[in-house]
CSV table of C-alpha atoms in Angstrom, one decimal:
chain,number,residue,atom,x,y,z
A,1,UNK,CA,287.2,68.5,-209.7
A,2,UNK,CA,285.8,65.5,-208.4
A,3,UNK,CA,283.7,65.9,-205.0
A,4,UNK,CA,282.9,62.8,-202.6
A,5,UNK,CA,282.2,62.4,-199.2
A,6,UNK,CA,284.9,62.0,-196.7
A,7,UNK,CA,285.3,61.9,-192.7
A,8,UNK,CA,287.2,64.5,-190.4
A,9,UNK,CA,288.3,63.0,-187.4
A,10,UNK,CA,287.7,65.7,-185.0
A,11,UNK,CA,285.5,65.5,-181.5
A,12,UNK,CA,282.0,66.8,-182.6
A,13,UNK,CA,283.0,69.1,-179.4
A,14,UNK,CA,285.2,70.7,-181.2
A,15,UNK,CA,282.3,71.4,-183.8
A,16,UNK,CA,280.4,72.7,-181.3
A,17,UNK,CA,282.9,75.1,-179.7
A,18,UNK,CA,284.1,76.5,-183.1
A,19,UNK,CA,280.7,76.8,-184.2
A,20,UNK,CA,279.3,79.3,-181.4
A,21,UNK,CA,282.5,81.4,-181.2
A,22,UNK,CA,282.0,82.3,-184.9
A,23,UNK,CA,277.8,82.8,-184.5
A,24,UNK,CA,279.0,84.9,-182.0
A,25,UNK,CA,281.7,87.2,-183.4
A,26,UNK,CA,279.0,87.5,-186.7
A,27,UNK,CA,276.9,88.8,-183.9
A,28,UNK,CA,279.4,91.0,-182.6
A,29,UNK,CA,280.5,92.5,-186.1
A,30,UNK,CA,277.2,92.8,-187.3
A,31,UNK,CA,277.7,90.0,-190.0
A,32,UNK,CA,273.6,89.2,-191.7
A,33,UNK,CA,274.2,87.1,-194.5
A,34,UNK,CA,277.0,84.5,-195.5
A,35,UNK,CA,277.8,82.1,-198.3
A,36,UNK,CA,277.9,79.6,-195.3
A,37,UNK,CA,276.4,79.0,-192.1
A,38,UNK,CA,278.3,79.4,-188.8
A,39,UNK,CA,278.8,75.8,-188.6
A,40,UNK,CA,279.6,75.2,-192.1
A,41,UNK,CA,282.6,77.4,-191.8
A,42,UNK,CA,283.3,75.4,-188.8
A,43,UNK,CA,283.2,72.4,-190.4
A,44,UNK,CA,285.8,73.6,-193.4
A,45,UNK,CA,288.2,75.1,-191.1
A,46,UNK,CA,288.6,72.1,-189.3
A,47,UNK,CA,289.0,70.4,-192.7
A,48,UNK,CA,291.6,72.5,-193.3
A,49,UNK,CA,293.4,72.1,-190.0
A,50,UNK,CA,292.5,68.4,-189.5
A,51,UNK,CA,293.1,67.0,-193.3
A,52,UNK,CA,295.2,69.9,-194.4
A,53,UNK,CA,292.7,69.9,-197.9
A,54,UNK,CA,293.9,72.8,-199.5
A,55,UNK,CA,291.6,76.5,-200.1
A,56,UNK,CA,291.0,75.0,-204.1
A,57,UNK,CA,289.6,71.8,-202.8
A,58,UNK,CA,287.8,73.2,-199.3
A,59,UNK,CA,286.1,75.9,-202.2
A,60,UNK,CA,285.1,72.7,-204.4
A,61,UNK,CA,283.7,70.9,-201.9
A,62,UNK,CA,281.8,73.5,-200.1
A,63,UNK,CA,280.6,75.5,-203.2
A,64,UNK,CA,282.1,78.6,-202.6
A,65,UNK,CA,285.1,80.5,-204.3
A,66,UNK,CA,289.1,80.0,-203.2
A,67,UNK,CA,289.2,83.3,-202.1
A,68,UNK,CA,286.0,82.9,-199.7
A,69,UNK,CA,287.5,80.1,-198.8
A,70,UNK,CA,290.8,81.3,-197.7
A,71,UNK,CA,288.8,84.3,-195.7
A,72,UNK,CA,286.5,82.0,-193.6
A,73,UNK,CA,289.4,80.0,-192.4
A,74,UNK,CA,291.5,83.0,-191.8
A,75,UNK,CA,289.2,84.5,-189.6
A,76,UNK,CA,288.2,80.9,-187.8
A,77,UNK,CA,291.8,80.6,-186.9
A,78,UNK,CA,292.0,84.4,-185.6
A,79,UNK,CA,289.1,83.5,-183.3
A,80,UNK,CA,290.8,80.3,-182.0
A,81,UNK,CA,294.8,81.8,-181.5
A,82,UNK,CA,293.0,84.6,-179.3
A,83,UNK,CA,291.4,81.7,-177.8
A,84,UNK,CA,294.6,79.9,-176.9
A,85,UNK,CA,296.5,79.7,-173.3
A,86,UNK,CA,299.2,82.4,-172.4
A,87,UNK,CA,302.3,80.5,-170.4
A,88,UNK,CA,301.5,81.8,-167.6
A,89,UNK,CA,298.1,80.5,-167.6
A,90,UNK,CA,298.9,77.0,-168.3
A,91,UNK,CA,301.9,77.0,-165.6
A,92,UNK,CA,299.1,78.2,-163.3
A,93,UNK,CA,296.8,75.3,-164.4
A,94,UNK,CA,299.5,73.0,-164.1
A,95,UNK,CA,300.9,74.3,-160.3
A,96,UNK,CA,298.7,70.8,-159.3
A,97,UNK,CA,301.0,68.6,-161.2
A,98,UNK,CA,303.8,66.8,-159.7
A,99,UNK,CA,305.7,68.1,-162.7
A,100,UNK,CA,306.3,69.2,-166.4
A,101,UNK,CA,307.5,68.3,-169.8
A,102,UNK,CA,309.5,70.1,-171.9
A,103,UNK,CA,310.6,69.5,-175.6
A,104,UNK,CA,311.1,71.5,-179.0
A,105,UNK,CA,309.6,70.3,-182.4
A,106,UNK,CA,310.4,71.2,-185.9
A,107,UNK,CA,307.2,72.1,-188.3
A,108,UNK,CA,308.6,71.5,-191.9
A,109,UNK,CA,307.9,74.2,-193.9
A,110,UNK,CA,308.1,74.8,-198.0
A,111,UNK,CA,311.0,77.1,-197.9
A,112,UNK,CA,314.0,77.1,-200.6
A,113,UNK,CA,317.7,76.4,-200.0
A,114,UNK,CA,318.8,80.3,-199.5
A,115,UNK,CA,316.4,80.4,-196.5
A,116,UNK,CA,318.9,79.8,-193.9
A,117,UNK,CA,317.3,81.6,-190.8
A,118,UNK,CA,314.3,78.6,-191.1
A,119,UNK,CA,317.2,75.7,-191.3
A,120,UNK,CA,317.3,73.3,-188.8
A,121,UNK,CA,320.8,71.8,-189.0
A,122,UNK,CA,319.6,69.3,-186.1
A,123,UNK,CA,316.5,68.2,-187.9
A,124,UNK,CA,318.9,68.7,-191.9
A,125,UNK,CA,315.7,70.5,-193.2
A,126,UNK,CA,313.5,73.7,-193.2
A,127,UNK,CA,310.9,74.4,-190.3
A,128,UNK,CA,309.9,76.6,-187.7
A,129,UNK,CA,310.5,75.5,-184.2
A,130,UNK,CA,307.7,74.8,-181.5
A,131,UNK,CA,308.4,74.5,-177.5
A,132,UNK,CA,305.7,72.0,-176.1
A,133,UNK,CA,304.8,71.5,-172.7
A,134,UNK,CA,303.2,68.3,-171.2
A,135,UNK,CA,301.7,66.6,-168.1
A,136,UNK,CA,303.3,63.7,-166.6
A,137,UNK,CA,300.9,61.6,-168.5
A,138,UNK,CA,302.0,63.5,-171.8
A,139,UNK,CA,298.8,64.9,-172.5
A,140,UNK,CA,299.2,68.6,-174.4
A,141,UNK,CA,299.3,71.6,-171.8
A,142,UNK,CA,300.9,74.6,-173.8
A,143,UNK,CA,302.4,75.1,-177.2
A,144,UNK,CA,304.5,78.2,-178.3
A,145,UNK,CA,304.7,81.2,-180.4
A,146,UNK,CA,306.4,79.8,-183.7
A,147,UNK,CA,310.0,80.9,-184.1
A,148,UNK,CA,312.9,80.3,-187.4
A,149,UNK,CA,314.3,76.7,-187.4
A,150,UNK,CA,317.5,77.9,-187.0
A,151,UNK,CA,317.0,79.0,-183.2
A,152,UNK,CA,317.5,75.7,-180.7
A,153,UNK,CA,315.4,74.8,-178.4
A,154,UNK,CA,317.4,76.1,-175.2
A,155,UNK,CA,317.6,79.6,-176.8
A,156,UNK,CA,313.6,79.3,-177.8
A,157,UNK,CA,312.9,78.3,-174.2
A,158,UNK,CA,314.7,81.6,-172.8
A,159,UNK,CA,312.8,83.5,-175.1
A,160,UNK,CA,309.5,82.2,-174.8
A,161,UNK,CA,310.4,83.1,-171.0
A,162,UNK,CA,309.6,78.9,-170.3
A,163,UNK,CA,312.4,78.5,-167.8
A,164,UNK,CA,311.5,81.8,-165.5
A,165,UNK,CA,307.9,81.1,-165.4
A,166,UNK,CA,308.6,77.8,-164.5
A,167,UNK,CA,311.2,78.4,-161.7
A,168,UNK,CA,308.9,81.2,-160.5
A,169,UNK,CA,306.1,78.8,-160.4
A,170,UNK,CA,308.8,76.0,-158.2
A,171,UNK,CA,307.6,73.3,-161.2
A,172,UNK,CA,310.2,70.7,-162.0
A,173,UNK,CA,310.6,70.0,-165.6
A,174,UNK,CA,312.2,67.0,-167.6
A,175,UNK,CA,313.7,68.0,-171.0
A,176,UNK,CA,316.6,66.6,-172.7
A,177,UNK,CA,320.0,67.5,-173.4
A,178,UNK,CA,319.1,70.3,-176.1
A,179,UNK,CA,318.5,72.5,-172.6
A,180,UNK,CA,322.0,72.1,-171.0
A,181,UNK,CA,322.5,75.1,-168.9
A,182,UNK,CA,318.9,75.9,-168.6
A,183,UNK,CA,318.8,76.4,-165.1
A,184,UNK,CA,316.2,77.0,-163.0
A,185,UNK,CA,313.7,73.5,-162.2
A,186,UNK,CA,314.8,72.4,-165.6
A,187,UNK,CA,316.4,69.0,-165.1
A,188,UNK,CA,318.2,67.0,-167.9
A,189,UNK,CA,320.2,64.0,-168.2
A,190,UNK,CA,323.9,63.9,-167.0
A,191,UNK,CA,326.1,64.9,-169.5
A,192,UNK,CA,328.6,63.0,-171.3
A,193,UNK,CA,328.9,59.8,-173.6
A,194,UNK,CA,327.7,56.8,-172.2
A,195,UNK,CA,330.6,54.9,-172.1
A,196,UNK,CA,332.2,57.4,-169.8
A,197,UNK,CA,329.2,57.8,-167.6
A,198,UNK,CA,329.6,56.2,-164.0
A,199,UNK,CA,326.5,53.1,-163.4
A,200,UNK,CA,324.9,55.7,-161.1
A,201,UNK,CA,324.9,58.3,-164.0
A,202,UNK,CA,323.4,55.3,-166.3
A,203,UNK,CA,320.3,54.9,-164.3
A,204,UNK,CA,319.8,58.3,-163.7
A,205,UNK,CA,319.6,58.7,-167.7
A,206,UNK,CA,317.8,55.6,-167.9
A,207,UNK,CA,315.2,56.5,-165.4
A,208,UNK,CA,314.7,60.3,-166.6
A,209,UNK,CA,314.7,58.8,-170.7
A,210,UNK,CA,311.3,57.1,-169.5
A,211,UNK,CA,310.2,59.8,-167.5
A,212,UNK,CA,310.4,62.1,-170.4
A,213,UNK,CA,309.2,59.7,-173.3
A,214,UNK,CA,306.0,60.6,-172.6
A,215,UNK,CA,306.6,64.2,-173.8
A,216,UNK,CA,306.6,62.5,-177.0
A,217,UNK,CA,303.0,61.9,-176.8
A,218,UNK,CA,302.0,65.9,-176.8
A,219,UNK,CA,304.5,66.2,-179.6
A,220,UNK,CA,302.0,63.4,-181.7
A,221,UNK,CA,298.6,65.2,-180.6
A,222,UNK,CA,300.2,68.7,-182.2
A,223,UNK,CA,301.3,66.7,-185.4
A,224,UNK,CA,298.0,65.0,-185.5
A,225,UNK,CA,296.5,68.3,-187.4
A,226,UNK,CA,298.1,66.9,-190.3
A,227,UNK,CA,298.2,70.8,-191.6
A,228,UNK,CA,300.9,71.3,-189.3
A,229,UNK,CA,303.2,68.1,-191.3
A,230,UNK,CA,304.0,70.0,-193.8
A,231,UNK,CA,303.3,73.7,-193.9
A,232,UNK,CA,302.8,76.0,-197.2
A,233,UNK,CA,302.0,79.3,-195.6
A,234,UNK,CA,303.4,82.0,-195.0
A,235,UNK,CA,305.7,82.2,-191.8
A,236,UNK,CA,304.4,84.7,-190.1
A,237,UNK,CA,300.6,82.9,-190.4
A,238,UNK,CA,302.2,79.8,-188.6
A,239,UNK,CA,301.8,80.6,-185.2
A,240,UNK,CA,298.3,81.5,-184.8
A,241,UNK,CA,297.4,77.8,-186.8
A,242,UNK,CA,299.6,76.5,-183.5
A,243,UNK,CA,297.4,78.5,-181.7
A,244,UNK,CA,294.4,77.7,-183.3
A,245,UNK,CA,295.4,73.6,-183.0
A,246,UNK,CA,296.1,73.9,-179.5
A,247,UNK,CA,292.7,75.8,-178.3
A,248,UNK,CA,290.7,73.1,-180.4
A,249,UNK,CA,292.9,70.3,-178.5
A,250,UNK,CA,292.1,71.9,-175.2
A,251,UNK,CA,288.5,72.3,-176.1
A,252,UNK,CA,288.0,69.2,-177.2
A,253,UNK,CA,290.0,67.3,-174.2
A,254,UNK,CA,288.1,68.9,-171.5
């Protein structure tokens, strides 16, 4: 395999952060000697996450076998999902906002045809489905547990508990039409087609479509980890790489 060098574009804070939570768990565990250094493995994880450069090329280019490879990463990611925001906490870190964004994304996954629990008929493809919350400025506050394609986003955010905490908390939130009958502070467009709406009802949509536009924006940062485009893991891995992705974004951010 061919090696040359090559740029990640993560914060050199995240670096940092990654780096002295895994000197420290080889502290804790009573780890002496490894193929790579602390911040070595930091560095390929974040390959991994960032680039999405698969276990045979992170084990060419950092002279080590697949296998090693595969373990570092795993437990790098471990470290960061135990890292990661409850809801609660990131509705309580967000009680100083004005209000919230709510929206669901699809991560495709490698899945065949029979698969039908991971099929998204909204989205016509395979994936696992992500509830994101955002600021009013659309900066990432909170990502989800991963759950099957299949499940939309108005049943996902009852069972991720998002529309309680919220209307516990008295935070509005602007999501879309996927959360008719939501309840709570959720608040989504008036219903109906367009051409039946009344000019009142228009503006309203009009006015919340910009509002929550900016929810896009969180959507992007989570896709940025270019690992999470396309995923060729095992389901039940999926949600602590969300994890993972979303403490590196926070730390990073601060």
């Amino acid at each position: 395999m061919l090696i040359y060098p090559s740029g990640v574009d993560v914060s050199s804070s995240a670096l940092r952060f990654l780096t002295q939570q895994l000197r420290r768990h080889r502290r804790t565990i009573g780890s002496r000697w490894r193929r790579l250094s602390a911040g070595r493995q930091a560095l390929l994880t974040l390959a991994h996450l960032r680039v999405g450069h698969t276990y045979a090329q992170l084990a060419a280019g950092f002279g080590i076998g697949t296998t090693t490879a595969y373990r570092y990463v795993t437990e790098a990611v471990e470290l960061l999902a135990a890292l990661a925001p409850g809801l609660a906490d990131a509705v309580r870190t967000a009680s100083v906002k004005a209000y919230l964004l709510l929206d669901g994304t699809l991560l495709p996954i490698d899945r065949i045809a029979a698969d039908r629990p991971f099929y998204s008929g909204k989205h016509k493809k395979h994936g696992m489905n992500v509830q994101v919350i955002a600021d009013p400025f659309g900066q990432l506050l909170w990502a989800s547990p991963a759950l099957p394609g299949a499940v939309d986003d108005i049943r996902a955010a009852r069972e991720h508990g998002i529309v309680y905490t919220l209307a516990e908390a008295g935070i509005p939130c602007w999501a879309d039409k996927g959360y008719r009958g939501a309840g709570g502070t959720v608040r989504i467009p008036c219903w109906g087609r367009w051409e039946t709406l009344s000019a009142g009802q228009q503006a309203v949509n009009r006015s919340h479509a910009k509002i929550r536009a900016l929810v896009e924006k969180a959507v992007a940062t989570l896709k940025s980890w270019r690992l999470l485009r396309k995923l060729r893991c095992s389901t039940i891995r999926i949600t602590s790489l969300v994890q993972a992705v979303l403490t590196l974004h926070l730390t990073s951010s601060e």
